[in-house]
Tab-separated table of C-alpha atoms in Angstrom:
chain	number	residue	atom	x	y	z
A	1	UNK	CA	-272.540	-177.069	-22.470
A	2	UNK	CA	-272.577	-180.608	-20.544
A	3	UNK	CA	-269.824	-181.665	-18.878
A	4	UNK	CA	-268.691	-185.278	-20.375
A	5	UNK	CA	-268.795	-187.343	-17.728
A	6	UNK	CA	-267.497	-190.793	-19.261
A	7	UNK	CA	-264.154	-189.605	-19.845
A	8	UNK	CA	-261.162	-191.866	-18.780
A	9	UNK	CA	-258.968	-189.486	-16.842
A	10	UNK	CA	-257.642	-190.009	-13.027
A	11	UNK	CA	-255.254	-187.123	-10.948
A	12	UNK	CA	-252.402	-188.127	-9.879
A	13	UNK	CA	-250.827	-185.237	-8.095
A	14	UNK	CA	-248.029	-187.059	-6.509
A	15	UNK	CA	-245.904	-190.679	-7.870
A	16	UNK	CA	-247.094	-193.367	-6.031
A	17	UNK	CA	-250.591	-191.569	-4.752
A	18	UNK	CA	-253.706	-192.747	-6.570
A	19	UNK	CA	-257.235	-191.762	-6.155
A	20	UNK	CA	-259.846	-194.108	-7.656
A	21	UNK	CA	-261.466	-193.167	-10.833
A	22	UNK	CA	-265.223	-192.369	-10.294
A	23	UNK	CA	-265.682	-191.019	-13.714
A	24	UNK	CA	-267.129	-194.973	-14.653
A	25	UNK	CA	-270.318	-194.673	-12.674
A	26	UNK	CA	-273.250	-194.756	-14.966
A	27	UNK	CA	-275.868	-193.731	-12.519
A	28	UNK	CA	-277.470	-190.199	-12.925
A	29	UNK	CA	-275.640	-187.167	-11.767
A	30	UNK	CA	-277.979	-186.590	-9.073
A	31	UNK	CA	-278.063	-190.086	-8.063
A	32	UNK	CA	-274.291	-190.197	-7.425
A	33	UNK	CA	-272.242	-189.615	-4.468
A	34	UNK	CA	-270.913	-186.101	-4.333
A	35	UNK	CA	-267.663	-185.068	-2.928
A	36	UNK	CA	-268.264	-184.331	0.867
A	37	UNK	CA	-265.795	-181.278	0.897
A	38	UNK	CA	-266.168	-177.845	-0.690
A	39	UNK	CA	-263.043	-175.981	-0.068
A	40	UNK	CA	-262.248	-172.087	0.329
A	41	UNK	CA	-259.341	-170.030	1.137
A	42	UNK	CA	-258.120	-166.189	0.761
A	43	UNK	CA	-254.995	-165.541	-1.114
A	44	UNK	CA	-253.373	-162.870	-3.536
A	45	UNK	CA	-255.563	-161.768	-6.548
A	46	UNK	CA	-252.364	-161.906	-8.390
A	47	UNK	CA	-248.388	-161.959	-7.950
A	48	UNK	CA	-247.145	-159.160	-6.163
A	49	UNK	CA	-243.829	-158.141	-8.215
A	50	UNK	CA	-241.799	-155.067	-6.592
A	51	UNK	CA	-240.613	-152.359	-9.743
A	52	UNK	CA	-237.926	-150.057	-8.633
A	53	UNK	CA	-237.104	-146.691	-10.662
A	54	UNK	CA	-235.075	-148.468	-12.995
A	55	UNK	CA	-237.948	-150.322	-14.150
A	56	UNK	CA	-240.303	-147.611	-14.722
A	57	UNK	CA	-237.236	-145.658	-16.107
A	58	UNK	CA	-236.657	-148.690	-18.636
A	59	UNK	CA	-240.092	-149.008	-19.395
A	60	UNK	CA	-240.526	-144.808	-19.799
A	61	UNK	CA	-237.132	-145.315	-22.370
A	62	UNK	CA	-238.884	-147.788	-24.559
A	63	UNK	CA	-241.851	-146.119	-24.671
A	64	UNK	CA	-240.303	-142.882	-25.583
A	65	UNK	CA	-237.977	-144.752	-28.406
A	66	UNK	CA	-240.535	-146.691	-29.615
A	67	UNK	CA	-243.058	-143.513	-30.213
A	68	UNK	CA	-240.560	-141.382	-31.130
A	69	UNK	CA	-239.466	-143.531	-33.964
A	70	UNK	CA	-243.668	-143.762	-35.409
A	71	UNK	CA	-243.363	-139.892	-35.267
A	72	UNK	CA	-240.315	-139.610	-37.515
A	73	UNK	CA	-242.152	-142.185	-39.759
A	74	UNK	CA	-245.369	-139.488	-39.445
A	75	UNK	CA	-247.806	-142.566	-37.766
A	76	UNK	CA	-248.656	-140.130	-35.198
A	77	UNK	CA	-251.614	-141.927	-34.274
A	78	UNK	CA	-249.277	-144.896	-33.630
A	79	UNK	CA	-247.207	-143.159	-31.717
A	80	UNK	CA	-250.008	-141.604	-29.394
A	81	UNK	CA	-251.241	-145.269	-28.831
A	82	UNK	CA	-247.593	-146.202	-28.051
A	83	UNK	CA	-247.526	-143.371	-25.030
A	84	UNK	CA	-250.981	-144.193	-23.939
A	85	UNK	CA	-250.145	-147.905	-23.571
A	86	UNK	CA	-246.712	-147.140	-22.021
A	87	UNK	CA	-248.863	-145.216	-19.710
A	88	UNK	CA	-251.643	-147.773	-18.826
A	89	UNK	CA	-248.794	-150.378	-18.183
A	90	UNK	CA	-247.152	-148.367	-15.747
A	91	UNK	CA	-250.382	-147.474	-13.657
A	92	UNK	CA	-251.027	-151.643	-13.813
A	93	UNK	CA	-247.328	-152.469	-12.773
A	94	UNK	CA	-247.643	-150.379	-9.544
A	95	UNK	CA	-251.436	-151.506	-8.344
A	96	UNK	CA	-251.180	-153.897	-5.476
A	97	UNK	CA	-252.628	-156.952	-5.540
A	98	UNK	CA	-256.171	-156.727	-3.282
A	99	UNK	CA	-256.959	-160.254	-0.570
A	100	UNK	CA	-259.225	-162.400	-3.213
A	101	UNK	CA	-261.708	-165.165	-1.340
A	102	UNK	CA	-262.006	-168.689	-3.696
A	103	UNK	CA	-263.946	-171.578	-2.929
A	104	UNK	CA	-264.716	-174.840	-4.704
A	105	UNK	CA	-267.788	-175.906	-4.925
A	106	UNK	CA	-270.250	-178.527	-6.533
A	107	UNK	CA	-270.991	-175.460	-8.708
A	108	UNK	CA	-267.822	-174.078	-9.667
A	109	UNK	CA	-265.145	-172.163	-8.628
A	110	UNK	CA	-266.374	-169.029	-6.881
A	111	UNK	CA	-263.815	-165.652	-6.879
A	112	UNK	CA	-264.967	-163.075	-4.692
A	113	UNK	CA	-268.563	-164.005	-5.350
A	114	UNK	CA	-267.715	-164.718	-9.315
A	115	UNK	CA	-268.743	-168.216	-10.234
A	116	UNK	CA	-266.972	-169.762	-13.099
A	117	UNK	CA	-269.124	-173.138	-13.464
A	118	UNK	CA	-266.976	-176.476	-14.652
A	119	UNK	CA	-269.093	-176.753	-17.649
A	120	UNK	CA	-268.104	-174.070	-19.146
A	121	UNK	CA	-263.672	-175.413	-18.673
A	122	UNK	CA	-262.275	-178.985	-19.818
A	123	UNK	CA	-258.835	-178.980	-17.421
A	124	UNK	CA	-257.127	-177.479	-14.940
A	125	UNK	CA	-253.011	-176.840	-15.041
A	126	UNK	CA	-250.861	-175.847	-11.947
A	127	UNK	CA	-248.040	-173.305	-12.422
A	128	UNK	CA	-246.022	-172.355	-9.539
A	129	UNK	CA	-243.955	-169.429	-8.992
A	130	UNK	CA	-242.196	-168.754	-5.650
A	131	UNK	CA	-244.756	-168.421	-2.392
A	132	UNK	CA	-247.660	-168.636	-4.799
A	133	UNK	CA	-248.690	-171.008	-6.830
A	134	UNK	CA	-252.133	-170.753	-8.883
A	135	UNK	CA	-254.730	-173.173	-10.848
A	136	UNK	CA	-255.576	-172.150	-13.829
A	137	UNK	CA	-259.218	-173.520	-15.624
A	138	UNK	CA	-258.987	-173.719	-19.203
A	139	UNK	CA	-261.905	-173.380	-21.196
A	140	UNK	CA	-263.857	-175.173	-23.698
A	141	UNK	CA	-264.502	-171.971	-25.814
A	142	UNK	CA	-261.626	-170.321	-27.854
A	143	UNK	CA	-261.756	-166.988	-27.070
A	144	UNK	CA	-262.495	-167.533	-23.519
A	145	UNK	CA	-259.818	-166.741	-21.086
A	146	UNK	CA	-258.629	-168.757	-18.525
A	147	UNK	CA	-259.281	-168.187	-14.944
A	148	UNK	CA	-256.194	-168.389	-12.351
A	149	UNK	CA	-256.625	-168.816	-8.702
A	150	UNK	CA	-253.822	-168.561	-6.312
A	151	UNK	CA	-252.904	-170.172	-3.205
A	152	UNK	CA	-250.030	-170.648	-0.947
A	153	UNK	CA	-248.056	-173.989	-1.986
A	154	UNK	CA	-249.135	-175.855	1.443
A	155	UNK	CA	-252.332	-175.673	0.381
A	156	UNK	CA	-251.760	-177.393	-2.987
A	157	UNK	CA	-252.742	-181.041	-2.303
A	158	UNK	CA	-256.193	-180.175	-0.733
A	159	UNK	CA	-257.231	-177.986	-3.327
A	160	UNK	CA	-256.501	-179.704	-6.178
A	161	UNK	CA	-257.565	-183.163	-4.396
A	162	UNK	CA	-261.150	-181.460	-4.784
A	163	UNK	CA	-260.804	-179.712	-7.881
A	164	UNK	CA	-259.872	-183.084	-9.406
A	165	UNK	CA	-263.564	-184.613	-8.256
A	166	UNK	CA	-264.531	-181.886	-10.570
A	167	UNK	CA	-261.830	-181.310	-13.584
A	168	UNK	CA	-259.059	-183.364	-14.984
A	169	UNK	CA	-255.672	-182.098	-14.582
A	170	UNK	CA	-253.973	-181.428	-17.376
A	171	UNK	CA	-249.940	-181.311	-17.034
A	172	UNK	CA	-249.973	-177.513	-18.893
A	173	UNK	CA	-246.782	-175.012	-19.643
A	174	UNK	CA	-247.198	-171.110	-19.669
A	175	UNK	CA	-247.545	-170.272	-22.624
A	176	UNK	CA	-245.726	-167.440	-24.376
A	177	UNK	CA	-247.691	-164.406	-23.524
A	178	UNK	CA	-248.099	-165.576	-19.792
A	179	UNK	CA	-243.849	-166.467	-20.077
A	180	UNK	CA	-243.118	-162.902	-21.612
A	181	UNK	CA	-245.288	-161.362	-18.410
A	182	UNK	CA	-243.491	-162.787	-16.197
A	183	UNK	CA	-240.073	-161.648	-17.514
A	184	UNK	CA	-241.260	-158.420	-17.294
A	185	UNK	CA	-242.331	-158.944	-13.669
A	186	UNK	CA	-245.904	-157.407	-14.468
């Protein structure tokens, strides 16, 4: 899908700063300037959240209630997919996050050798949460999930001062399934 390159939008990551808008130049893609800088760091693959006993206990206690409630309403297949999902979220909860490499590119954002081309996203949104902070692509197809990239929050202004040569920003909120994780601390 082509990227539309005509479209009126300018970053502005801080008041006051502006960056000029070089969306207006009618020349050929491969006739115009590109961005000088590519930029790559190493960060999290996702947020590290610590789970004690009582959270596993808690999450073991719903589980339990939850299936033993389909059984007494004989939806035993219900209630095995209850256990087996109580399961899988407790074996997710207590994986560590691995080192993940990103770069920015002229061809798209690259995660651990992944490219997710810009052609294929029409934003990017920032969300910050404590010593992380990530950019999340959103995509031009429905079903498509978005991709999230995290980086420490010294980093922000570089990385999304060459993002933007390649995305608009879009001022974004979580929405409620990415809220609801986070409550939980998955």
């Amino acid at each position: 899908m082509e990227q539309d390159n005509n479209s009126p939008w300018q970053y502005k990551p801080d008041e006051g700063e502006t960056r000029p808008n070089n969306t207006a130049d009618n020349r050929p893609p491969a006739e115009r300037p590109q961005p000088s800088k590519d930029i790559s760091w190493e960060a999290s693959e996702f947020i590290d959240h610590q789970h004690g006993t009582g959270w596993y206990l808690v999450l073991a206690l719903i589980t339990i209630a939850l299936a033993g409630f389909l059984v007494l309403s004989r939806d035993f297949i219900a209630a095995g997919i209850v256990v087996v999902l109580g399961i899988v979220v407790a074996i997710f909860a207590s994986r560590k996050p691995a080192i993940a490499r990103y770069e920015i590119t002229q061809s798209g954002l690259h995660v651990n050798g992944k490219i997710y081309r810009y052609g294929d996203y029409k934003s990017f949104a920032i969300f910050r949460e404590g010593a992380l902070s990530s950019i999340n692509l959103f995509p031009l197809k429905r079903f498509m999930p978005p991709v999230s990239a995290y980086f420490e929050a010294a980093d922000e202004s570089k990385i999304t001062a060459v993002l933007g040569n390649y995305l608009p920003y879009e001022e974004r909120k979580m929405d409620s399934v990415e809220r609801l994780s986070r409550r939980l601390r998955l």
